[in-house]
Amino acid sequence: MKNFLLRFYRYCLPVLFTYMMITGCNSHESVKTGTPDSGNAPLANIKIEKAGIILTAKATADRLTTKDTLIFHDFEQPTEQFPAVIIDYHKTFQTLEGIGGAITDAAAETFYKMPAVVQEEILNAYFDSIKGIGYSLCRTHINSCDFSSESYSYAPTPGDTLLSDFSIAHDLKYRIPLIKKAIEKSGSRLKLFASPWSPPAWMKTNNDMLHGGKIKPEYLKVWAEYYVRFFEAYQQEGIAFWGFTIQSEPLAVQRWESCIYSAEYELRFVRDFLGPRIEKS
C-alpha cells in the first residue's frame, strides 16, 4: 500500500493538478451568467480558443507553474496516441459516482493464491470504508483482457449466432467469487461497471481477439445480444451492474485483446442495435 501511495503522489497528482484555463472568446459574443437552475448555463455562449496548462507537482519547483498554451483546432476523430481533453461547458455541477479500480482475472487469480489472512487484509484495505480506503466504483471485463492468463470468450463456437453455447463458467472460478467478496466488504455500496476488450474472434474481421480488427457488420446484432447475456448471467450469480462501456480503448490496435471503433461505427452500433436491445431487456 505504501508503494502504491508513493506512485500515486509521484505520477497521478501532477495530472490531477493540471487544469485548463479558459482564456479566449470571441469579442462579439456575450457571456451568460446564472445558477444551475436558472435555465442559462454559465459560459454557454463562450467559444474556447486556447487554454493554459498549469502544473503543480510534488518534489519539484512546479507550484502552479505555467507550462504551455494550447490553441484549439477543429478535428473529427482523435487517434489513440493523440492526447485530448473534451470540455462540455454546457454541463455543470456533475457528480462524482465513485473512486476505485479494476477487478480482473489477474487480480482474482493472485488474490486466491494468498493465505486467507492476507486475503482479508486486502479486502479491508480496498473495500472497507472504515479500515481501508473504501473503493466505491470498480470495473471488470467482458471476455478476456490483457490482465487475463489466457484468451477466451463466452461463446467460443464459430458462427453461433444464437449464442447457444454462451457460458460465463470461466469467471466462476476466481473473478466472480472475488467480486462477491468485494461487494460484501463494501456493505453493498460498491458500484460495478463492465467493458469488453474484444468480441469473440469469429465475429471480427481479422478472426482474432487480439491485434485490433473490427466487428463484422453482420454480427452487430449478435454482439448486442452478447452484452445482455453477460449481465443476465452475472445477475443469476447475484451480481448487479451500475453501468458499462461499449469498448475499452476503441482506437487501439494491441497485441492483446482489442477491437477498433470509429465514432461513427460506435454510434451506429449503439443507436441501431445495442441501445434498443438494452432497452428491451
PDB file of C-alpha atoms in Angstrom:
ATOM      1  CA  MET A   1       0.000   0.000   0.000  1.00  0.00           C
ATOM      2  CA  LYS A   2       2.869   2.375   0.821  1.00  0.00           C
ATOM      3  CA  ASN A   3       4.453   1.848  -2.596  1.00  0.00           C
ATOM      4  CA  PHE A   4       1.088   2.374  -4.252  1.00  0.00           C
ATOM      5  CA  LEU A   5       0.638   5.705  -2.480  1.00  0.00           C
ATOM      6  CA  LEU A   6       4.142   6.814  -3.410  1.00  0.00           C
ATOM      7  CA  ARG A   7       3.433   6.048  -7.077  1.00  0.00           C
ATOM      8  CA  PHE A   8       0.139   7.901  -6.795  1.00  0.00           C
ATOM      9  CA  TYR A   9       1.745  11.028  -5.393  1.00  0.00           C
ATOM     10  CA  ARG A  10       4.549  10.907  -7.930  1.00  0.00           C
ATOM     11  CA  TYR A  11       2.599  10.234 -11.120  1.00  0.00           C
ATOM     12  CA  CYS A  12      -1.098  10.900 -10.567  1.00  0.00           C
ATOM     13  CA  LEU A  13      -1.173  14.115  -8.563  1.00  0.00           C
ATOM     14  CA  PRO A  14       0.595  16.128 -11.287  1.00  0.00           C
ATOM     15  CA  VAL A  15      -2.202  15.085 -13.618  1.00  0.00           C
ATOM     16  CA  LEU A  16      -4.896  15.861 -11.069  1.00  0.00           C
ATOM     17  CA  PHE A  17      -3.495  19.320 -10.562  1.00  0.00           C
ATOM     18  CA  THR A  18      -3.151  20.025 -14.279  1.00  0.00           C
ATOM     19  CA  TYR A  19      -6.166  22.043 -15.300  1.00  0.00           C
ATOM     20  CA  MET A  20      -7.396  24.086 -18.183  1.00  0.00           C
ATOM     21  CA  MET A  21      -7.717  27.866 -18.018  1.00  0.00           C
ATOM     22  CA  ILE A  22     -10.180  29.324 -20.476  1.00  0.00           C
ATOM     23  CA  THR A  23      -8.519  32.433 -21.789  1.00  0.00           C
ATOM     24  CA  GLY A  24     -10.199  33.384 -25.053  1.00  0.00           C
ATOM     25  CA  CYS A  25     -13.614  34.085 -26.527  1.00  0.00           C
ATOM     26  CA  ASN A  26     -14.964  35.992 -29.484  1.00  0.00           C
ATOM     27  CA  SER A  27     -15.423  39.615 -28.598  1.00  0.00           C
ATOM     28  CA  HIS A  28     -18.856  39.798 -30.208  1.00  0.00           C
ATOM     29  CA  GLU A  29     -20.225  37.017 -28.013  1.00  0.00           C
ATOM     30  CA  SER A  30     -21.575  37.716 -24.574  1.00  0.00           C
ATOM     31  CA  VAL A  31     -21.191  35.515 -21.508  1.00  0.00           C
ATOM     32  CA  LYS A  32     -24.410  34.261 -19.975  1.00  0.00           C
ATOM     33  CA  THR A  33     -24.418  34.032 -16.240  1.00  0.00           C
ATOM     34  CA  GLY A  34     -26.736  32.276 -13.871  1.00  0.00           C
ATOM     35  CA  THR A  35     -27.199  29.416 -11.469  1.00  0.00           C
ATOM     36  CA  PRO A  36     -27.637  25.764 -12.484  1.00  0.00           C
ATOM     37  CA  ASP A  37     -31.402  26.172 -12.078  1.00  0.00           C
ATOM     38  CA  SER A  38     -31.750  29.481 -13.882  1.00  0.00           C
ATOM     39  CA  GLY A  39     -32.003  27.982 -17.343  1.00  0.00           C
ATOM     40  CA  ASN A  40     -28.852  29.753 -18.556  1.00  0.00           C
ATOM     41  CA  ALA A  41     -25.811  27.518 -18.284  1.00  0.00           C
ATOM     42  CA  PRO A  42     -22.683  29.509 -17.276  1.00  0.00           C
ATOM     43  CA  LEU A  43     -20.286  30.060 -20.193  1.00  0.00           C
ATOM     44  CA  ALA A  44     -22.942  28.751 -22.578  1.00  0.00           C
ATOM     45  CA  ASN A  45     -22.018  31.213 -25.326  1.00  0.00           C
ATOM     46  CA  ILE A  46     -18.241  31.192 -24.916  1.00  0.00           C
ATOM     47  CA  LYS A  47     -16.127  29.969 -27.810  1.00  0.00           C
ATOM     48  CA  ILE A  48     -12.993  28.440 -26.326  1.00  0.00           C
ATOM     49  CA  GLU A  49      -9.932  29.269 -28.429  1.00  0.00           C
ATOM     50  CA  LYS A  50      -6.948  28.456 -26.252  1.00  0.00           C
ATOM     51  CA  ALA A  51      -6.037  27.044 -22.864  1.00  0.00           C
ATOM     52  CA  GLY A  52      -3.147  27.399 -20.487  1.00  0.00           C
ATOM     53  CA  ILE A  53      -1.574  24.319 -18.905  1.00  0.00           C
ATOM     54  CA  ILE A  54      -0.590  24.868 -15.275  1.00  0.00           C
ATOM     55  CA  LEU A  55       1.239  22.204 -13.266  1.00  0.00           C
ATOM     56  CA  THR A  56       1.766  21.522  -9.580  1.00  0.00           C
ATOM     57  CA  ALA A  57       3.934  18.517  -8.720  1.00  0.00           C
ATOM     58  CA  LYS A  58       5.475  17.233  -5.523  1.00  0.00           C
ATOM     59  CA  ALA A  59       9.285  17.285  -5.128  1.00  0.00           C
ATOM     60  CA  THR A  60       9.692  19.764  -7.987  1.00  0.00           C
ATOM     61  CA  ALA A  61       9.868  23.513  -8.372  1.00  0.00           C
ATOM     62  CA  ASP A  62       6.455  23.478 -10.036  1.00  0.00           C
ATOM     63  CA  ARG A  63       3.881  25.316  -7.948  1.00  0.00           C
ATOM     64  CA  LEU A  64       1.017  26.389 -10.215  1.00  0.00           C
ATOM     65  CA  THR A  65       3.658  26.830 -12.913  1.00  0.00           C
ATOM     66  CA  THR A  66       2.560  27.797 -16.417  1.00  0.00           C
ATOM     67  CA  LYS A  67       3.883  25.157 -18.806  1.00  0.00           C
ATOM     68  CA  ASP A  68       2.291  25.798 -22.155  1.00  0.00           C
ATOM     69  CA  THR A  69      -0.529  27.426 -24.091  1.00  0.00           C
ATOM     70  CA  LEU A  70      -2.634  25.265 -26.369  1.00  0.00           C
ATOM     71  CA  ILE A  71      -4.557  26.573 -29.358  1.00  0.00           C
ATOM     72  CA  PHE A  72      -7.751  24.678 -30.134  1.00  0.00           C
ATOM     73  CA  HIS A  73      -8.491  23.490 -33.668  1.00  0.00           C
ATOM     74  CA  ASP A  74     -11.428  21.535 -35.018  1.00  0.00           C
ATOM     75  CA  PHE A  75     -10.893  17.846 -35.740  1.00  0.00           C
ATOM     76  CA  GLU A  76     -13.251  14.924 -36.138  1.00  0.00           C
ATOM     77  CA  GLN A  77     -11.611  11.780 -34.768  1.00  0.00           C
ATOM     78  CA  PRO A  78      -8.568  11.735 -32.457  1.00  0.00           C
ATOM     79  CA  THR A  79      -6.289   8.719 -32.618  1.00  0.00           C
ATOM     80  CA  GLU A  80      -5.293   6.568 -29.651  1.00  0.00           C
ATOM     81  CA  GLN A  81      -1.960   8.392 -29.469  1.00  0.00           C
ATOM     82  CA  PHE A  82      -3.461  11.888 -29.574  1.00  0.00           C
ATOM     83  CA  PRO A  83      -3.906  13.479 -26.123  1.00  0.00           C
ATOM     84  CA  ALA A  84      -7.355  15.023 -25.977  1.00  0.00           C
ATOM     85  CA  VAL A  85      -9.316  16.889 -23.311  1.00  0.00           C
ATOM     86  CA  ILE A  86     -13.002  17.288 -24.115  1.00  0.00           C
ATOM     87  CA  ILE A  87     -14.847  20.013 -22.204  1.00  0.00           C
ATOM     88  CA  ASP A  88     -18.628  20.280 -22.443  1.00  0.00           C
ATOM     89  CA  TYR A  89     -19.199  23.676 -20.875  1.00  0.00           C
ATOM     90  CA  HIS A  90     -22.992  23.291 -21.214  1.00  0.00           C
ATOM     91  CA  LYS A  91     -22.934  20.785 -18.339  1.00  0.00           C
ATOM     92  CA  THR A  92     -22.009  21.949 -14.863  1.00  0.00           C
ATOM     93  CA  PHE A  93     -22.107  20.609 -11.317  1.00  0.00           C
ATOM     94  CA  GLN A  94     -21.605  16.993 -12.350  1.00  0.00           C
ATOM     95  CA  THR A  95     -21.457  14.389  -9.597  1.00  0.00           C
ATOM     96  CA  LEU A  96     -18.598  12.017  -8.824  1.00  0.00           C
ATOM     97  CA  GLU A  97     -20.006   8.491  -8.997  1.00  0.00           C
ATOM     98  CA  GLY A  98     -17.152   6.857  -7.101  1.00  0.00           C
ATOM     99  CA  ILE A  99     -13.447   6.048  -6.847  1.00  0.00           C
ATOM    100  CA  GLY A 100     -11.948   2.603  -7.293  1.00  0.00           C
ATOM    101  CA  GLY A 101     -10.085   0.228  -9.553  1.00  0.00           C
ATOM    102  CA  ALA A 102     -10.401  -2.889 -11.685  1.00  0.00           C
ATOM    103  CA  ILE A 103     -11.285  -6.449 -10.712  1.00  0.00           C
ATOM    104  CA  THR A 104      -9.561  -8.502 -13.407  1.00  0.00           C
ATOM    105  CA  ASP A 105      -8.677 -12.152 -13.886  1.00  0.00           C
ATOM    106  CA  ALA A 106      -5.110 -11.344 -12.850  1.00  0.00           C
ATOM    107  CA  ALA A 107      -6.245  -9.657  -9.642  1.00  0.00           C
ATOM    108  CA  ALA A 108      -8.624 -12.507  -8.798  1.00  0.00           C
ATOM    109  CA  GLU A 109      -6.165 -15.324  -9.524  1.00  0.00           C
ATOM    110  CA  THR A 110      -3.452 -13.607  -7.487  1.00  0.00           C
ATOM    111  CA  PHE A 111      -5.913 -12.946  -4.657  1.00  0.00           C
ATOM    112  CA  TYR A 112      -6.771 -16.635  -4.323  1.00  0.00           C
ATOM    113  CA  LYS A 113      -3.104 -17.636  -4.181  1.00  0.00           C
ATOM    114  CA  MET A 114      -2.797 -15.638  -0.958  1.00  0.00           C
ATOM    115  CA  PRO A 115      -3.333 -17.066   2.542  1.00  0.00           C
ATOM    116  CA  ALA A 116      -6.792 -16.407   3.971  1.00  0.00           C
ATOM    117  CA  VAL A 117      -5.436 -13.866   6.466  1.00  0.00           C
ATOM    118  CA  VAL A 118      -3.806 -11.864   3.668  1.00  0.00           C
ATOM    119  CA  GLN A 119      -6.990 -12.033   1.580  1.00  0.00           C
ATOM    120  CA  GLU A 120      -8.864 -10.456   4.468  1.00  0.00           C
ATOM    121  CA  GLU A 121      -6.231  -7.714   4.767  1.00  0.00           C
ATOM    122  CA  ILE A 122      -6.585  -6.954   1.050  1.00  0.00           C
ATOM    123  CA  LEU A 123     -10.372  -6.797   1.212  1.00  0.00           C
ATOM    124  CA  ASN A 124     -10.237  -4.496   4.226  1.00  0.00           C
ATOM    125  CA  ALA A 125      -7.589  -2.266   2.669  1.00  0.00           C
ATOM    126  CA  TYR A 126      -9.511  -1.701  -0.561  1.00  0.00           C
ATOM    127  CA  PHE A 127     -13.208  -2.065   0.197  1.00  0.00           C
ATOM    128  CA  ASP A 128     -13.818  -1.379   3.899  1.00  0.00           C
ATOM    129  CA  SER A 129     -14.677   2.301   4.316  1.00  0.00           C
ATOM    130  CA  ILE A 130     -13.558   2.295   7.970  1.00  0.00           C
ATOM    131  CA  LYS A 131     -10.464   0.081   7.939  1.00  0.00           C
ATOM    132  CA  GLY A 132      -9.381   0.927   4.399  1.00  0.00           C
ATOM    133  CA  ILE A 133      -9.855   3.313   1.500  1.00  0.00           C
ATOM    134  CA  GLY A 134     -13.412   2.203   0.758  1.00  0.00           C
ATOM    135  CA  TYR A 135     -13.494   1.722  -3.016  1.00  0.00           C
ATOM    136  CA  SER A 136     -16.983   2.590  -4.276  1.00  0.00           C
ATOM    137  CA  LEU A 137     -16.642   2.003  -8.038  1.00  0.00           C
ATOM    138  CA  CYS A 138     -14.947  -0.894  -9.841  1.00  0.00           C
ATOM    139  CA  ARG A 139     -14.713  -2.145 -13.397  1.00  0.00           C
ATOM    140  CA  THR A 140     -14.494  -5.712 -14.617  1.00  0.00           C
ATOM    141  CA  HIS A 141     -14.173  -7.119 -18.120  1.00  0.00           C
ATOM    142  CA  ILE A 142     -16.448  -8.929 -20.584  1.00  0.00           C
ATOM    143  CA  ASN A 143     -14.432 -11.821 -22.099  1.00  0.00           C
ATOM    144  CA  SER A 144     -10.681 -11.875 -21.542  1.00  0.00           C
ATOM    145  CA  CYS A 145      -8.459  -8.811 -21.434  1.00  0.00           C
ATOM    146  CA  ASP A 146      -4.745  -8.052 -21.201  1.00  0.00           C
ATOM    147  CA  PHE A 147      -4.951  -8.899 -17.485  1.00  0.00           C
ATOM    148  CA  SER A 148      -6.091 -12.471 -18.138  1.00  0.00           C
ATOM    149  CA  SER A 149      -3.867 -15.541 -18.143  1.00  0.00           C
ATOM    150  CA  GLU A 150      -5.478 -16.778 -21.381  1.00  0.00           C
ATOM    151  CA  SER A 151      -7.677 -15.512 -24.193  1.00  0.00           C
ATOM    152  CA  TYR A 152     -11.284 -16.672 -24.011  1.00  0.00           C
ATOM    153  CA  SER A 153     -14.830 -15.667 -24.858  1.00  0.00           C
ATOM    154  CA  TYR A 154     -18.193 -16.782 -23.500  1.00  0.00           C
ATOM    155  CA  ALA A 155     -19.306 -18.008 -26.949  1.00  0.00           C
ATOM    156  CA  PRO A 156     -16.334 -19.824 -28.476  1.00  0.00           C
ATOM    157  CA  THR A 157     -18.206 -21.759 -31.190  1.00  0.00           C
ATOM    158  CA  PRO A 158     -17.736 -20.087 -34.609  1.00  0.00           C
ATOM    159  CA  GLY A 159     -20.986 -18.980 -36.185  1.00  0.00           C
ATOM    160  CA  ASP A 160     -23.032 -19.483 -33.005  1.00  0.00           C
ATOM    161  CA  THR A 161     -25.326 -16.551 -33.762  1.00  0.00           C
ATOM    162  CA  LEU A 162     -27.971 -17.865 -31.339  1.00  0.00           C
ATOM    163  CA  LEU A 163     -25.323 -17.894 -28.574  1.00  0.00           C
ATOM    164  CA  SER A 164     -26.365 -21.453 -27.747  1.00  0.00           C
ATOM    165  CA  ASP A 165     -23.007 -22.178 -26.090  1.00  0.00           C
ATOM    166  CA  PHE A 166     -22.841 -18.917 -24.123  1.00  0.00           C
ATOM    167  CA  SER A 167     -21.358 -19.522 -20.667  1.00  0.00           C
ATOM    168  CA  ILE A 168     -19.534 -17.495 -18.009  1.00  0.00           C
ATOM    169  CA  ALA A 169     -18.137 -20.692 -16.438  1.00  0.00           C
ATOM    170  CA  HIS A 170     -14.597 -19.292 -16.760  1.00  0.00           C
ATOM    171  CA  ASP A 171     -15.418 -16.435 -14.364  1.00  0.00           C
ATOM    172  CA  LEU A 172     -16.923 -18.670 -11.691  1.00  0.00           C
ATOM    173  CA  LYS A 173     -13.555 -19.967 -10.514  1.00  0.00           C
ATOM    174  CA  TYR A 174     -11.854 -16.747  -9.411  1.00  0.00           C
ATOM    175  CA  ARG A 175     -13.340 -13.474 -10.606  1.00  0.00           C
ATOM    176  CA  ILE A 176     -16.974 -13.822  -9.570  1.00  0.00           C
ATOM    177  CA  PRO A 177     -16.094 -15.033  -6.044  1.00  0.00           C
ATOM    178  CA  LEU A 178     -13.768 -12.036  -5.603  1.00  0.00           C
ATOM    179  CA  ILE A 179     -16.431  -9.615  -6.856  1.00  0.00           C
ATOM    180  CA  LYS A 180     -18.906 -11.057  -4.360  1.00  0.00           C
ATOM    181  CA  LYS A 181     -16.413 -10.652  -1.516  1.00  0.00           C
ATOM    182  CA  ALA A 182     -15.713  -7.058  -2.568  1.00  0.00           C
ATOM    183  CA  ILE A 183     -19.432  -6.229  -2.659  1.00  0.00           C
ATOM    184  CA  GLU A 184     -19.945  -7.778   0.767  1.00  0.00           C
ATOM    185  CA  LYS A 185     -16.946  -5.996   2.287  1.00  0.00           C
ATOM    186  CA  SER A 186     -18.134  -2.657   0.899  1.00  0.00           C
ATOM    187  CA  GLY A 187     -21.506  -3.063   2.571  1.00  0.00           C
ATOM    188  CA  SER A 188     -23.157  -3.397  -0.858  1.00  0.00           C
ATOM    189  CA  ARG A 189     -22.224   0.214  -1.682  1.00  0.00           C
ATOM    190  CA  LEU A 190     -19.844  -0.845  -4.473  1.00  0.00           C
ATOM    191  CA  LYS A 191     -20.951   0.146  -7.972  1.00  0.00           C
ATOM    192  CA  LEU A 192     -19.786  -2.103 -10.797  1.00  0.00           C
ATOM    193  CA  PHE A 193     -19.393  -1.451 -14.477  1.00  0.00           C
ATOM    194  CA  ALA A 194     -18.042  -3.647 -17.265  1.00  0.00           C
ATOM    195  CA  SER A 195     -16.141  -3.240 -20.533  1.00  0.00           C
ATOM    196  CA  PRO A 196     -15.245  -5.651 -23.330  1.00  0.00           C
ATOM    197  CA  TRP A 197     -11.753  -5.680 -24.811  1.00  0.00           C
ATOM    198  CA  SER A 198     -12.831  -7.774 -27.793  1.00  0.00           C
ATOM    199  CA  PRO A 199     -15.774  -9.759 -29.130  1.00  0.00           C
ATOM    200  CA  PRO A 200     -15.206 -13.465 -29.914  1.00  0.00           C
ATOM    201  CA  ALA A 201     -12.738 -13.952 -32.751  1.00  0.00           C
ATOM    202  CA  TRP A 202     -15.354 -15.316 -35.149  1.00  0.00           C
ATOM    203  CA  MET A 203     -17.277 -12.024 -35.025  1.00  0.00           C
ATOM    204  CA  LYS A 204     -14.282  -9.964 -36.188  1.00  0.00           C
ATOM    205  CA  THR A 205     -12.734  -9.008 -39.487  1.00  0.00           C
ATOM    206  CA  ASN A 206      -9.321 -10.394 -38.513  1.00  0.00           C
ATOM    207  CA  ASN A 207     -10.741 -13.604 -36.960  1.00  0.00           C
ATOM    208  CA  ASP A 208      -8.644 -12.884 -33.879  1.00  0.00           C
ATOM    209  CA  MET A 209      -9.471 -11.480 -30.432  1.00  0.00           C
ATOM    210  CA  LEU A 210      -6.033  -9.835 -30.467  1.00  0.00           C
ATOM    211  CA  HIS A 211      -4.419  -7.248 -32.752  1.00  0.00           C
ATOM    212  CA  GLY A 212      -7.359  -4.917 -33.316  1.00  0.00           C
ATOM    213  CA  GLY A 213      -9.780  -5.848 -36.051  1.00  0.00           C
ATOM    214  CA  LYS A 214     -13.405  -4.725 -36.239  1.00  0.00           C
ATOM    215  CA  ILE A 215     -16.787  -6.310 -35.693  1.00  0.00           C
ATOM    216  CA  LYS A 216     -18.252  -7.598 -38.929  1.00  0.00           C
ATOM    217  CA  PRO A 217     -21.472  -5.714 -39.724  1.00  0.00           C
ATOM    218  CA  GLU A 218     -23.459  -8.957 -39.892  1.00  0.00           C
ATOM    219  CA  TYR A 219     -22.610  -9.676 -36.229  1.00  0.00           C
ATOM    220  CA  LEU A 220     -23.587  -6.322 -34.697  1.00  0.00           C
ATOM    221  CA  LYS A 221     -26.985  -7.667 -33.613  1.00  0.00           C
ATOM    222  CA  VAL A 222     -25.428 -10.780 -32.065  1.00  0.00           C
ATOM    223  CA  TRP A 223     -22.811  -8.709 -30.259  1.00  0.00           C
ATOM    224  CA  ALA A 224     -25.564  -6.526 -28.786  1.00  0.00           C
ATOM    225  CA  GLU A 225     -27.311  -9.663 -27.521  1.00  0.00           C
ATOM    226  CA  TYR A 226     -23.988 -10.762 -26.018  1.00  0.00           C
ATOM    227  CA  TYR A 227     -23.949  -7.823 -23.579  1.00  0.00           C
ATOM    228  CA  VAL A 228     -27.429  -8.701 -22.333  1.00  0.00           C
ATOM    229  CA  ARG A 229     -26.476 -12.355 -21.880  1.00  0.00           C
ATOM    230  CA  PHE A 230     -23.445 -11.305 -19.846  1.00  0.00           C
ATOM    231  CA  PHE A 231     -25.443  -9.091 -17.490  1.00  0.00           C
ATOM    232  CA  GLU A 232     -28.201 -11.686 -17.123  1.00  0.00           C
ATOM    233  CA  ALA A 233     -25.665 -14.421 -16.310  1.00  0.00           C
ATOM    234  CA  TYR A 234     -23.999 -12.269 -13.652  1.00  0.00           C
ATOM    235  CA  GLN A 235     -27.393 -11.316 -12.271  1.00  0.00           C
ATOM    236  CA  GLN A 236     -28.113 -15.012 -11.754  1.00  0.00           C
ATOM    237  CA  GLU A 237     -24.960 -15.056  -9.614  1.00  0.00           C
ATOM    238  CA  GLY A 238     -26.335 -12.202  -7.511  1.00  0.00           C
ATOM    239  CA  ILE A 239     -24.166  -9.509  -9.106  1.00  0.00           C
ATOM    240  CA  ALA A 240     -25.817  -6.352 -10.460  1.00  0.00           C
ATOM    241  CA  PHE A 241     -24.104  -3.726 -12.615  1.00  0.00           C
ATOM    242  CA  TRP A 242     -24.421   0.044 -12.380  1.00  0.00           C
ATOM    243  CA  GLY A 243     -23.238   0.565 -15.958  1.00  0.00           C
ATOM    244  CA  PHE A 244     -20.941  -0.448 -18.781  1.00  0.00           C
ATOM    245  CA  THR A 245     -18.892   0.977 -21.638  1.00  0.00           C
ATOM    246  CA  ILE A 246     -19.012  -0.115 -25.260  1.00  0.00           C
ATOM    247  CA  GLN A 247     -15.315  -0.870 -25.657  1.00  0.00           C
ATOM    248  CA  SER A 248     -12.018  -0.479 -23.852  1.00  0.00           C
ATOM    249  CA  GLU A 249      -9.566   1.635 -25.873  1.00  0.00           C
ATOM    250  CA  PRO A 250     -11.684   1.728 -29.050  1.00  0.00           C
ATOM    251  CA  LEU A 251      -8.882   3.119 -31.240  1.00  0.00           C
ATOM    252  CA  ALA A 252      -6.006   0.921 -30.040  1.00  0.00           C
ATOM    253  CA  VAL A 253      -4.566  -1.947 -32.058  1.00  0.00           C
ATOM    254  CA  GLN A 254      -2.897  -4.016 -29.342  1.00  0.00           C
ATOM    255  CA  ARG A 255      -1.067  -7.330 -29.279  1.00  0.00           C
ATOM    256  CA  TRP A 256      -3.642  -8.340 -26.691  1.00  0.00           C
ATOM    257  CA  GLU A 257      -7.456  -8.235 -26.879  1.00  0.00           C
ATOM    258  CA  SER A 258      -8.598  -5.171 -28.809  1.00  0.00           C
ATOM    259  CA  CYS A 259     -11.271  -4.032 -31.236  1.00  0.00           C
ATOM    260  CA  ILE A 260     -11.446  -0.878 -33.333  1.00  0.00           C
ATOM    261  CA  TYR A 261     -14.401   1.515 -33.390  1.00  0.00           C
ATOM    262  CA  SER A 262     -14.610   4.829 -35.122  1.00  0.00           C
ATOM    263  CA  ALA A 263     -17.007   7.280 -33.522  1.00  0.00           C
ATOM    264  CA  GLU A 264     -19.415   6.744 -36.420  1.00  0.00           C
ATOM    265  CA  TYR A 265     -19.307   2.936 -36.167  1.00  0.00           C
ATOM    266  CA  GLU A 266     -19.847   3.028 -32.421  1.00  0.00           C
ATOM    267  CA  LEU A 267     -22.779   5.406 -32.927  1.00  0.00           C
ATOM    268  CA  ARG A 268     -24.334   3.008 -35.405  1.00  0.00           C
ATOM    269  CA  PHE A 269     -23.882   0.032 -33.082  1.00  0.00           C
ATOM    270  CA  VAL A 270     -25.426   1.797 -30.082  1.00  0.00           C
ATOM    271  CA  ARG A 271     -28.244   3.503 -31.962  1.00  0.00           C
ATOM    272  CA  ASP A 272     -29.385   0.605 -34.137  1.00  0.00           C
ATOM    273  CA  PHE A 273     -28.502  -2.483 -32.115  1.00  0.00           C
ATOM    274  CA  LEU A 274     -27.242  -2.205 -28.538  1.00  0.00           C
ATOM    275  CA  GLY A 275     -29.475   0.634 -27.350  1.00  0.00           C
ATOM    276  CA  PRO A 276     -32.758  -0.963 -28.481  1.00  0.00           C
ATOM    277  CA  ARG A 277     -31.688  -4.356 -27.118  1.00  0.00           C
ATOM    278  CA  ILE A 278     -30.734  -2.960 -23.712  1.00  0.00           C
ATOM    279  CA  GLU A 279     -33.992  -1.001 -23.544  1.00  0.00           C
ATOM    280  CA  LYS A 280     -35.971  -4.133 -24.393  1.00  0.00           C
ATOM    281  CA  SER A 281     -34.236  -6.111 -21.658  1.00  0.00           C
TER     282      SER A 281
END
